[in-house]
Coordinates of C-alpha atoms in Angstrom, one line a residue:
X12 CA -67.4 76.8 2.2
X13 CA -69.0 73.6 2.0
X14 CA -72.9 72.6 1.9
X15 CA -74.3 69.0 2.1
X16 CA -77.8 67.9 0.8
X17 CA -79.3 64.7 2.5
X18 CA -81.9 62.4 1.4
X19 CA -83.7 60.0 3.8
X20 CA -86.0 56.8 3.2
X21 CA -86.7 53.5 4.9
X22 CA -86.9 50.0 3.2
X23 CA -89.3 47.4 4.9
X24 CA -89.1 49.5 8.1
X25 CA -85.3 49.6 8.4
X26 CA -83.9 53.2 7.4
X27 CA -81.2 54.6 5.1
X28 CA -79.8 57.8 4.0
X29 CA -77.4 59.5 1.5
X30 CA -75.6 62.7 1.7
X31 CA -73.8 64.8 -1.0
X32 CA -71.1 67.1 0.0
X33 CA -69.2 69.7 -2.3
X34 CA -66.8 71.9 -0.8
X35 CA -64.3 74.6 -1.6
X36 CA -61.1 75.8 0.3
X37 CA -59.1 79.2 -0.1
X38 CA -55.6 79.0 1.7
X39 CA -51.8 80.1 1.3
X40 CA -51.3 76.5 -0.6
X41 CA -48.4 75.2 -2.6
X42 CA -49.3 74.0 -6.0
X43 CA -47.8 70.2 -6.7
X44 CA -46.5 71.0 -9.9
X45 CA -45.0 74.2 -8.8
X46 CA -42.8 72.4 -5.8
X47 CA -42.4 69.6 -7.6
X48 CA -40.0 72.0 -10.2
X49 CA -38.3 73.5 -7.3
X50 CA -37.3 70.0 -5.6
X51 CA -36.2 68.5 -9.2
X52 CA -34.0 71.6 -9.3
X53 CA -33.1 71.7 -5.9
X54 CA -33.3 68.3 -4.1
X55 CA -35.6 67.8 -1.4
X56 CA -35.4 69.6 1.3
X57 CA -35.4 73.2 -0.9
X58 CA -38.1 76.3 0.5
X59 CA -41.2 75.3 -1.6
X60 CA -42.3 78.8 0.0
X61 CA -42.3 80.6 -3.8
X62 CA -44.9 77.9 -4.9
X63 CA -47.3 79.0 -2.6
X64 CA -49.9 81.0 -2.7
X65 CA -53.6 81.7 -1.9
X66 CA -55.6 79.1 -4.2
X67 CA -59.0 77.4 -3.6
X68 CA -59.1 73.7 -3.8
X69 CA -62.8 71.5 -4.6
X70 CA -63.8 68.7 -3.6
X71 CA -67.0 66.0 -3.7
X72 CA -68.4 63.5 -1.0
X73 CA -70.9 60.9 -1.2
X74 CA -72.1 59.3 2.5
X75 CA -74.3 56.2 2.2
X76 CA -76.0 54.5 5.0
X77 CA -78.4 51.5 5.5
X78 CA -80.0 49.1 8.0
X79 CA -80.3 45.5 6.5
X80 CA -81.4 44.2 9.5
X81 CA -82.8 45.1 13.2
X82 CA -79.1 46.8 14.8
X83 CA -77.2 45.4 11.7
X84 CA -76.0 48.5 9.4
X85 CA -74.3 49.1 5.9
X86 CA -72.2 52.1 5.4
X87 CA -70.4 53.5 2.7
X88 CA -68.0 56.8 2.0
X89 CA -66.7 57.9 -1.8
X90 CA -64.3 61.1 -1.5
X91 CA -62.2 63.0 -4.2
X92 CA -60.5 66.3 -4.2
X93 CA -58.8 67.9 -7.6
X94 CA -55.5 67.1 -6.0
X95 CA -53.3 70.5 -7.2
X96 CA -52.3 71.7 -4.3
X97 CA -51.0 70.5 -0.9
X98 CA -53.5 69.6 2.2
X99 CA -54.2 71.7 5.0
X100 CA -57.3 69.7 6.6
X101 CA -58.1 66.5 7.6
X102 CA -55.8 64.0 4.9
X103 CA -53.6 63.9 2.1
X104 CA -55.7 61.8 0.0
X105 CA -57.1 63.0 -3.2
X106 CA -59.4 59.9 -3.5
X107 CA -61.0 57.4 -1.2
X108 CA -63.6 55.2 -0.9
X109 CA -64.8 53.2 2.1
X110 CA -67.5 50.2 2.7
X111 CA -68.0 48.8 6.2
X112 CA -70.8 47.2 8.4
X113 CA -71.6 48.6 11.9
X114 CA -73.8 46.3 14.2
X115 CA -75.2 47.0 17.7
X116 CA -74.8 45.3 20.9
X117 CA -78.1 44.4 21.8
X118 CA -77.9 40.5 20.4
X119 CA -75.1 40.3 23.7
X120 CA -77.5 42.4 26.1
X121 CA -75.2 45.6 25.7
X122 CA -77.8 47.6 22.8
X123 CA -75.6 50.8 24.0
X124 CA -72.7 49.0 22.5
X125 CA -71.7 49.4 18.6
X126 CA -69.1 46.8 16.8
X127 CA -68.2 47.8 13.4
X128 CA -65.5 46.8 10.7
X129 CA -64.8 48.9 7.6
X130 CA -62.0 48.8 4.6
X131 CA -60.8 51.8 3.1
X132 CA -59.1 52.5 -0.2
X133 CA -57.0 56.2 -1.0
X134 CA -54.8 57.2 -3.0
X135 CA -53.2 60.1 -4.7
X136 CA -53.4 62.7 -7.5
X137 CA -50.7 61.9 -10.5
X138 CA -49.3 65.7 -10.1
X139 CA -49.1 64.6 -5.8
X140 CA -47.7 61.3 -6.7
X141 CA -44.3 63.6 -8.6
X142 CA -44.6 65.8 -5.5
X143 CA -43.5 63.0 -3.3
X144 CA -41.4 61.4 -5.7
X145 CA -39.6 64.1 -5.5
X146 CA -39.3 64.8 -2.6
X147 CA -42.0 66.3 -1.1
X148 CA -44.0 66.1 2.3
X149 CA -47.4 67.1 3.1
X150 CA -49.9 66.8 6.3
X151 CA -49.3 63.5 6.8
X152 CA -47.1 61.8 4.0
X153 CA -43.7 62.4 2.3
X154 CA -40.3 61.1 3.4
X155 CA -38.5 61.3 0.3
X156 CA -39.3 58.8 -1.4
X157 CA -41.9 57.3 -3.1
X158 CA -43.2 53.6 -4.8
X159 CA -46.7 54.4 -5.4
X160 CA -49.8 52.5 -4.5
X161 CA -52.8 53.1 -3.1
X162 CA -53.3 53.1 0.7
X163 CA -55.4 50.2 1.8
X164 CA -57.4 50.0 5.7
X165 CA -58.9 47.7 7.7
X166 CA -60.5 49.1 10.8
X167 CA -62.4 47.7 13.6
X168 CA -64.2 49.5 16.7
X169 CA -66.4 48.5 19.6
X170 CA -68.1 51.6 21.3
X171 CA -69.1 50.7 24.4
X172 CA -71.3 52.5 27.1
X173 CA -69.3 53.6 30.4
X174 CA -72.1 55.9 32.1
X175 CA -75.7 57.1 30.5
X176 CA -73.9 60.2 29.0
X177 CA -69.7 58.4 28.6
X178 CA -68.6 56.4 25.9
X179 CA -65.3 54.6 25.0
X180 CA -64.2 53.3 21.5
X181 CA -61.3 51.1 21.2
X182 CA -59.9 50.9 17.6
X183 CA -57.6 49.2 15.5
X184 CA -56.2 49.6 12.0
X185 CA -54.4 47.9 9.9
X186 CA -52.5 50.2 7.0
X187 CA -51.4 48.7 3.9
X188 CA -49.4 50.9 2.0
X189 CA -49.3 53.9 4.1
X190 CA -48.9 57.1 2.8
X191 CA -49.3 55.9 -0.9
X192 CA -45.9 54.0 -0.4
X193 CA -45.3 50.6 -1.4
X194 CA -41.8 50.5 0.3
X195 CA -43.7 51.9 3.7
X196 CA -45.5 49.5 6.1
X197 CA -47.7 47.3 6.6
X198 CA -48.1 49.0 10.1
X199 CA -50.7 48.7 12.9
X200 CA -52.5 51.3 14.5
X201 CA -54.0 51.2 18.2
X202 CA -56.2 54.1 19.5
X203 CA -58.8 54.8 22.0
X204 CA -61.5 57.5 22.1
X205 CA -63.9 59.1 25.1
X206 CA -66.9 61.1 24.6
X207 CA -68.6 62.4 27.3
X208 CA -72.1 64.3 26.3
X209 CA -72.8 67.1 29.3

């Protein structure tokens, strides 16, 4: 269940918005401190099956966006989730925050075209952190080990216009700390996107 309230305005002509966003899950999840016990007794690698069960997990959003200038945009994301029990959607992270700048294309004649660059700070819960200490994988993370410190982004994109209704995005990161591990990293990520509107 989640719902989303939205406020817009404009400053001087150039608009803005923010956009709250609570949310609560119910799913067969494993509590962190539950596992945690059976992997310190166990080792990793032991059936965290008896930990789970069906729980509801919360969490909070705050979007933030605003033009500062004709095609030249601020953005901003703050996250948090109460980080007991394991992930089942979109990331492992029980806290983020994000601030990036998006600007369009049509200073080099392509105003289709969107170029945008955005840091991005995560991290986990204390009772996740002992999960993966121990032992523990989620989603995304967990290899057995763990030297905790925050994940730490930086992405860049340029969406471009194929067609009237196709457009590409070409994307890189670079992850600093990935999966909350110190030890892990730094590694670079490549990807490409296409959406087509019919």
């Amino acid at each position: 269940m989640m719902t989303e309230f939205e406020r817009r305005w404009s400053i001087n002509t150039h608009p803005g918005a923010i956009r709250f966003l609570a949310w609560l899950n119910e799913a067969d999840m494993a509590s962190y401190s539950a596992a945690t016990a059976i992997l310190l007794a166990n080792g990793p690698g032991a059936d965290i099956s008896p930990a789970r069960s069906f729980c509801y997990k919360y969490g909070f959003g705050l979007n933030w966006e605003q033009e500062i200038a004709k095609n030249v945009g601020l953005f901003s994301r703050l996250g948090w989730n109460d980080g007991k029990s394991e992930a089942w959607t979109f990331t492992d992270a029980n806290w983020s925050a994000s601030l990036g700048m998006s600007v369009k294309g049509e200073a080099w004649r392509r105003p289709d075209d969107t170029f945008g660059l955005a840091g991005v700070v995560s991290g986990a819960s204390r009772v996740n952190q002992k999960f993966l200490e121990a032992g523990g994988t989620d989603m995304l993370d967990g290899d057995g080990a763990l030297t905790y410190g925050p994940e730490k982004i930086l992405e860049t994109y340029y969406n471009f216009k194929i067609w009237k209704t196709v457009h590409a995005t070409l994307d890189y990161q670079f992850i600093s700390d990935p999966a909350f591990n110190r030890d892990r990293g730094p590694v670079s990520v490549f990807s490409a996107r296409i959406h087509w509107e019919f």
